[in-house]
Amino acid sequence: MKTIKNTVILLCACFGAIGCNKVEVAVPTFDVEVETLTYKVGDAVNFTFTGDADQITFYSGETMKDYAYIDGRVDKVLALNTSFSTAIRYGLANGQKDLLSVWVSSDFSGDYTIEGVHSATWKDNVSKDFTLAPPTMDNNTAANFIPSGVLDIMSEAEEGKPLYLAFRYKKDAGKAQRNWFMRNIAVNAVTDLGSFSLFDASGFTLVYDNNFETDTDKNSAVTSTQITLRSPNPFDPLAVEVWAISPPISTAETDLGPDKGTPIKGFRDLKIENYTYTYEEAGEYTVTFVASNSNLYGESKVVKQLKITVTE
């Protein structure tokens, strides 16, 4: 027993000593140079390195790859291009023709209950501008989905307020339930920098009326690729309502997230002497290399930048 105790004490002492010997992180000895600061579109720009670092990340200076925006980039929204595709299945014999409609609101409070939905002002004038699956359809295979076309819903926005997009499934009493399917849902914010996807189908929230009392009754579904709106067969005698409502859509500015660099060397990689990159568009670019060393106790990095001009 004495031997065991001594061993434990010895191990504890060893770990304590290790904890006290904190290893400082060395500052990378890294630099970069080029043969010239001016290139033509399509030229290979060869960056030559001296020194080394555990990790090296490259920022070309192009849009969304600019080190100046590593903390995030916000841009003004110019348009909200919206599209999706639809299909219908089941209930054709006694189905309702106008089950599905598309709505927008600028005063929805974000209360995803049927009471919250009904207290908001919803406009369905966009419905007529989308192409929906015909009421005679009874097939939801991928090839049969009907594209809606692309519509800019920015005109429905009110200044300073977010916009909400919704699909409403409303069945009259005595009508057979039909399954509506929405795929390829895209809401893209158009800015001066391009078009950026805001969310997919999974961003929508289902809201049921008070006829749906149990989880079994609530048989509509939302996934990352599809929204399915429907009601159970026993509900055929009832008038029912189900909504799929988007998250708030910013109509002023959109957060494009941080610009990202390209990792060109990792901790386990061998030392690299150079890196080559080709620019496809003319312009002035601030090229950035971030070289860093790290260990359990911290990180040390150096940032090296060059201004490159690319001409036609």
Coordinates of C-alpha atoms in Angstrom, one line a residue:
M1 CA 0.0 0.0 0.0
K2 CA 2.9 2.3 0.8
T3 CA 4.3 1.8 -2.7
I4 CA 1.0 2.8 -4.3
K5 CA 0.8 6.0 -2.2
N6 CA 4.3 7.0 -3.1
T7 CA 3.5 6.4 -6.8
V8 CA 0.4 8.6 -6.6
I9 CA 2.4 11.4 -4.9
L10 CA 5.2 11.2 -7.5
L11 CA 2.7 11.4 -10.4
C12 CA 1.0 14.4 -8.9
A13 CA 4.3 16.1 -8.4
C14 CA 5.2 15.5 -12.0
F15 CA 1.9 16.9 -13.4
G16 CA 2.3 19.9 -11.1
A17 CA 5.8 20.6 -12.5
I18 CA 4.5 20.3 -16.0
G19 CA 1.7 22.7 -15.3
C20 CA 4.3 25.3 -14.0
N21 CA 6.5 25.0 -17.0
K22 CA 4.4 27.1 -19.3
V23 CA 5.8 27.1 -22.9
E24 CA 5.7 30.5 -24.5
V25 CA 4.4 30.7 -28.1
A26 CA 7.2 31.8 -30.5
V27 CA 6.4 34.7 -32.8
P28 CA 6.5 33.5 -36.4
T29 CA 9.5 34.5 -38.4
F30 CA 7.5 34.9 -41.6
D31 CA 7.7 37.3 -44.5
V32 CA 6.4 37.4 -48.1
E33 CA 7.5 39.1 -51.3
V34 CA 6.7 39.2 -55.0
E35 CA 8.7 40.0 -58.1
T36 CA 6.4 42.9 -59.1
L37 CA 3.3 44.6 -57.7
T38 CA 1.5 44.8 -61.1
Y39 CA 0.1 41.9 -63.1
K40 CA -2.4 41.2 -65.9
V41 CA -5.6 39.2 -65.6
G42 CA -4.8 35.5 -65.8
D43 CA -1.2 36.0 -64.7
A44 CA 0.1 33.6 -62.0
V45 CA 1.1 35.7 -59.0
N46 CA 3.9 33.9 -57.2
F47 CA 4.3 34.8 -53.5
T48 CA 7.7 33.8 -52.1
F49 CA 8.1 33.1 -48.4
T50 CA 10.9 33.5 -45.9
G51 CA 10.7 32.0 -42.5
D52 CA 8.0 29.6 -41.3
A53 CA 4.9 29.3 -39.2
D54 CA 2.6 26.5 -37.9
Q55 CA -0.4 27.8 -39.9
I56 CA -0.6 30.2 -42.9
T57 CA -3.9 31.7 -44.2
F58 CA -4.2 33.6 -47.5
Y59 CA -6.7 36.4 -48.2
S60 CA -6.7 37.4 -51.9
G61 CA -8.4 40.8 -51.2
E62 CA -11.3 39.9 -53.5
T63 CA -14.9 40.4 -52.3
M64 CA -15.7 38.0 -49.5
K65 CA -11.9 37.2 -49.3
D66 CA -10.7 40.5 -47.8
Y67 CA -8.9 40.5 -44.5
A68 CA -10.4 44.0 -43.8
Y69 CA -13.8 42.3 -43.3
I70 CA -12.8 39.3 -41.1
D71 CA -15.2 40.6 -38.4
G72 CA -18.2 40.7 -40.8
R73 CA -19.5 42.5 -43.8
V74 CA -22.9 44.3 -44.0
D75 CA -24.4 45.6 -47.2
K76 CA -27.6 47.4 -48.4
V77 CA -30.3 45.2 -49.7
L78 CA -31.4 46.2 -53.2
A79 CA -33.8 43.3 -54.0
L80 CA -35.2 40.1 -52.4
N81 CA -35.4 37.6 -55.2
T82 CA -37.7 34.8 -54.1
S83 CA -38.5 31.5 -55.8
F84 CA -39.6 27.9 -55.0
S85 CA -41.3 25.0 -56.7
T86 CA -44.5 23.2 -55.8
A87 CA -46.3 19.9 -56.3
I88 CA -49.6 18.3 -55.1
R89 CA -50.5 14.8 -54.1
Y90 CA -53.7 12.9 -53.0
G91 CA -57.3 14.0 -52.5
L92 CA -57.8 14.8 -56.2
A93 CA -61.4 13.6 -56.4
N94 CA -62.8 15.9 -53.7
G95 CA -59.9 18.2 -53.3
Q96 CA -60.0 22.0 -53.0
K97 CA -58.5 24.0 -55.8
D98 CA -57.3 27.0 -53.8
L99 CA -55.7 25.3 -50.8
L100 CA -52.3 27.1 -51.0
S101 CA -51.6 30.8 -51.2
V102 CA -48.5 32.9 -50.6
W103 CA -48.5 35.9 -48.2
V104 CA -46.2 38.6 -46.9
S105 CA -46.3 40.8 -43.8
S106 CA -44.4 43.8 -42.5
D107 CA -46.1 43.9 -39.1
F108 CA -46.0 40.2 -37.9
S109 CA -44.7 40.3 -34.4
G110 CA -42.8 37.0 -34.5
D111 CA -45.5 35.3 -32.4
Y112 CA -45.6 32.0 -34.1
T113 CA -49.1 31.0 -32.8
I114 CA -52.4 31.1 -34.7
E115 CA -53.4 34.1 -32.6
G116 CA -50.2 35.9 -33.4
V117 CA -50.6 35.2 -37.1
H118 CA -54.2 36.4 -37.2
S119 CA -53.3 39.6 -35.4
A120 CA -50.9 40.6 -38.2
T121 CA -51.7 42.2 -41.5
W122 CA -51.0 39.8 -44.4
K123 CA -51.1 40.5 -48.1
D124 CA -51.6 37.8 -50.7
N125 CA -51.1 40.0 -53.8
V126 CA -47.8 38.2 -54.4
S127 CA -49.6 34.9 -54.8
K128 CA -50.8 35.7 -58.3
D129 CA -47.3 36.5 -59.4
F130 CA -46.0 33.1 -58.6
T131 CA -46.7 30.0 -60.7
L132 CA -48.2 27.3 -58.4
A133 CA -48.8 23.6 -59.2
P134 CA -52.1 23.2 -61.1
P135 CA -55.1 21.8 -59.0
T136 CA -55.2 18.8 -61.4
M137 CA -51.8 17.5 -60.3
D138 CA -51.5 14.3 -58.3
N139 CA -47.8 13.6 -58.4
N140 CA -44.9 14.8 -56.2
T141 CA -42.0 13.1 -57.9
A142 CA -39.0 15.5 -58.3
A143 CA -39.4 15.8 -62.0
N144 CA -43.0 17.1 -61.7
F145 CA -42.4 20.0 -59.3
I146 CA -43.5 23.3 -60.9
P147 CA -41.0 26.3 -60.7
S148 CA -42.7 29.4 -59.3
G149 CA -40.5 31.8 -61.3
V150 CA -38.5 34.5 -59.5
L151 CA -40.2 37.5 -57.9
D152 CA -38.6 40.4 -56.1
I153 CA -40.7 40.9 -53.0
M154 CA -38.8 44.0 -51.9
S155 CA -41.7 46.2 -53.1
E156 CA -43.9 44.7 -50.3
A157 CA -41.5 46.0 -47.6
E158 CA -42.1 48.9 -45.3
E159 CA -39.1 51.1 -44.4
G160 CA -37.5 50.1 -41.1
K161 CA -39.4 46.9 -40.7
P162 CA -38.5 43.3 -41.5
L163 CA -40.6 41.3 -44.0
Y164 CA -42.1 37.9 -43.5
L165 CA -42.9 35.4 -46.2
A166 CA -45.6 32.7 -45.6
F167 CA -47.3 29.8 -47.3
R168 CA -50.9 29.3 -46.1
Y169 CA -52.8 26.0 -46.4
K170 CA -56.5 26.7 -45.8
K171 CA -59.0 23.9 -46.3
D172 CA -62.8 24.4 -46.4
A173 CA -65.1 22.2 -44.4
G174 CA -66.1 19.0 -46.2
K175 CA -63.2 19.0 -48.6
A176 CA -60.6 16.2 -48.8
Q177 CA -57.1 17.0 -47.7
R178 CA -54.4 17.4 -50.3
N179 CA -50.7 17.4 -49.7
W180 CA -48.8 20.4 -50.9
F181 CA -45.1 20.3 -51.3
M182 CA -42.7 23.2 -51.6
R183 CA -39.0 22.6 -52.6
N184 CA -36.1 24.7 -53.9
I185 CA -37.1 27.6 -51.6
A186 CA -34.8 30.5 -52.1
V187 CA -34.9 34.0 -50.7
N188 CA -31.8 35.8 -52.0
A189 CA -30.7 39.3 -50.9
V190 CA -29.3 41.2 -53.9
T191 CA -26.6 43.7 -52.9
D192 CA -23.9 45.6 -54.8
L193 CA -21.7 42.7 -54.1
G194 CA -23.9 40.1 -55.6
S195 CA -26.7 37.7 -54.6
F196 CA -26.7 35.9 -51.2
S197 CA -29.0 33.2 -49.9
L198 CA -30.7 34.1 -46.6
F199 CA -32.2 30.8 -45.6
D200 CA -33.7 27.6 -47.0
A201 CA -36.9 25.7 -46.2
S202 CA -35.6 24.8 -42.7
G203 CA -35.9 28.5 -41.7
F204 CA -39.7 28.3 -41.8
T205 CA -41.9 27.7 -38.7
L206 CA -45.2 25.8 -38.8
V207 CA -48.3 27.3 -37.2
Y208 CA -51.5 25.3 -36.8
D209 CA -55.0 26.5 -36.0
N210 CA -56.7 25.2 -32.8
N211 CA -58.3 22.2 -34.5
F212 CA -54.8 20.5 -34.3
E213 CA -54.7 19.5 -30.6
T214 CA -52.2 16.6 -30.6
D215 CA -48.8 16.0 -32.2
T216 CA -50.4 13.3 -34.2
D217 CA -52.8 15.8 -35.7
K218 CA -49.9 18.1 -36.6
N219 CA -48.6 16.1 -39.6
S220 CA -47.2 18.9 -41.7
A221 CA -43.4 19.0 -41.9
V222 CA -40.4 21.2 -42.5
T223 CA -36.9 20.0 -43.5
S224 CA -33.9 21.7 -45.0
T225 CA -35.1 20.8 -48.5
Q226 CA -38.9 20.7 -48.3
I227 CA -42.1 22.1 -46.7
T228 CA -45.1 19.7 -46.6
L229 CA -48.5 21.2 -45.7
R230 CA -51.4 18.9 -45.1
S231 CA -54.1 17.8 -42.6
P232 CA -55.2 14.4 -41.3
N233 CA -58.0 12.5 -43.1
P234 CA -60.3 12.7 -40.1
F235 CA -60.2 16.5 -40.5
D236 CA -61.9 16.4 -43.8
P237 CA -65.3 17.6 -42.3
L238 CA -63.5 20.5 -40.7
A239 CA -62.2 23.9 -42.0
V240 CA -58.5 23.9 -41.1
E241 CA -55.6 26.3 -41.5
V242 CA -51.8 25.7 -41.4
W243 CA -49.1 28.3 -42.0
A244 CA -45.4 28.0 -42.8
I245 CA -43.8 31.3 -41.9
S246 CA -40.2 32.5 -42.6
P247 CA -37.9 34.1 -40.2
P248 CA -37.7 37.9 -40.3
I249 CA -36.1 39.2 -43.6
S250 CA -34.1 42.3 -43.3
T251 CA -35.1 44.9 -45.9
A252 CA -32.5 47.5 -45.2
E253 CA -29.1 45.7 -44.7
T254 CA -28.0 42.1 -44.7
D255 CA -25.2 40.6 -42.7
L256 CA -23.0 38.7 -45.2
G257 CA -20.9 37.3 -42.4
P258 CA -17.1 37.5 -42.2
D259 CA -14.8 37.3 -45.2
K260 CA -12.8 34.1 -45.2
G261 CA -9.3 33.2 -46.1
T262 CA -7.8 30.1 -47.6
P263 CA -5.7 27.9 -45.3
I264 CA -2.5 27.1 -47.3
K265 CA -0.4 25.5 -44.5
G266 CA -1.5 23.5 -41.5
F267 CA 0.3 22.6 -38.3
R268 CA 1.3 19.2 -39.6
D269 CA 2.3 20.4 -43.1
L270 CA 5.9 20.7 -44.1
K271 CA 7.4 24.1 -44.6
I272 CA 6.3 25.8 -47.9
E273 CA 8.4 28.2 -49.9
N274 CA 5.8 29.9 -52.1
Y275 CA 2.2 30.1 -53.0
T276 CA 0.7 30.9 -56.5
Y277 CA -2.7 32.7 -57.2
T278 CA -4.4 33.9 -60.3
Y279 CA -6.8 36.9 -60.5
E280 CA -9.6 36.8 -63.0
E281 CA -10.7 40.4 -62.7
A282 CA -8.8 43.7 -62.9
G283 CA -8.5 45.8 -59.8
E284 CA -6.4 46.8 -56.8
Y285 CA -6.2 44.1 -54.2
T286 CA -4.8 44.2 -50.7
V287 CA -3.3 40.7 -50.3
T288 CA -2.9 39.4 -46.7
F289 CA -1.1 36.5 -45.3
V290 CA -1.7 35.6 -41.6
A291 CA 1.0 33.4 -40.2
S292 CA 0.5 32.0 -36.7
N293 CA 2.1 29.7 -34.1
S294 CA 0.0 28.2 -31.3
N295 CA 0.1 25.7 -28.5
L296 CA -2.0 24.9 -25.4
Y297 CA -1.2 28.2 -23.8
G298 CA -2.0 30.6 -26.6
E299 CA -1.3 31.9 -30.1
S300 CA 1.1 34.3 -31.7
K301 CA 0.6 35.7 -35.2
V302 CA 2.0 38.1 -37.7
V303 CA 0.1 39.8 -40.6
K304 CA 1.8 40.6 -43.8
Q305 CA 0.2 42.6 -46.6
L306 CA 0.9 43.6 -50.2
K307 CA -1.0 45.8 -52.5
I308 CA -1.3 44.2 -55.9
T309 CA -2.6 45.9 -59.1
V310 CA -4.2 43.7 -61.8
T311 CA -4.8 45.2 -65.2
E312 CA -6.7 44.0 -68.3

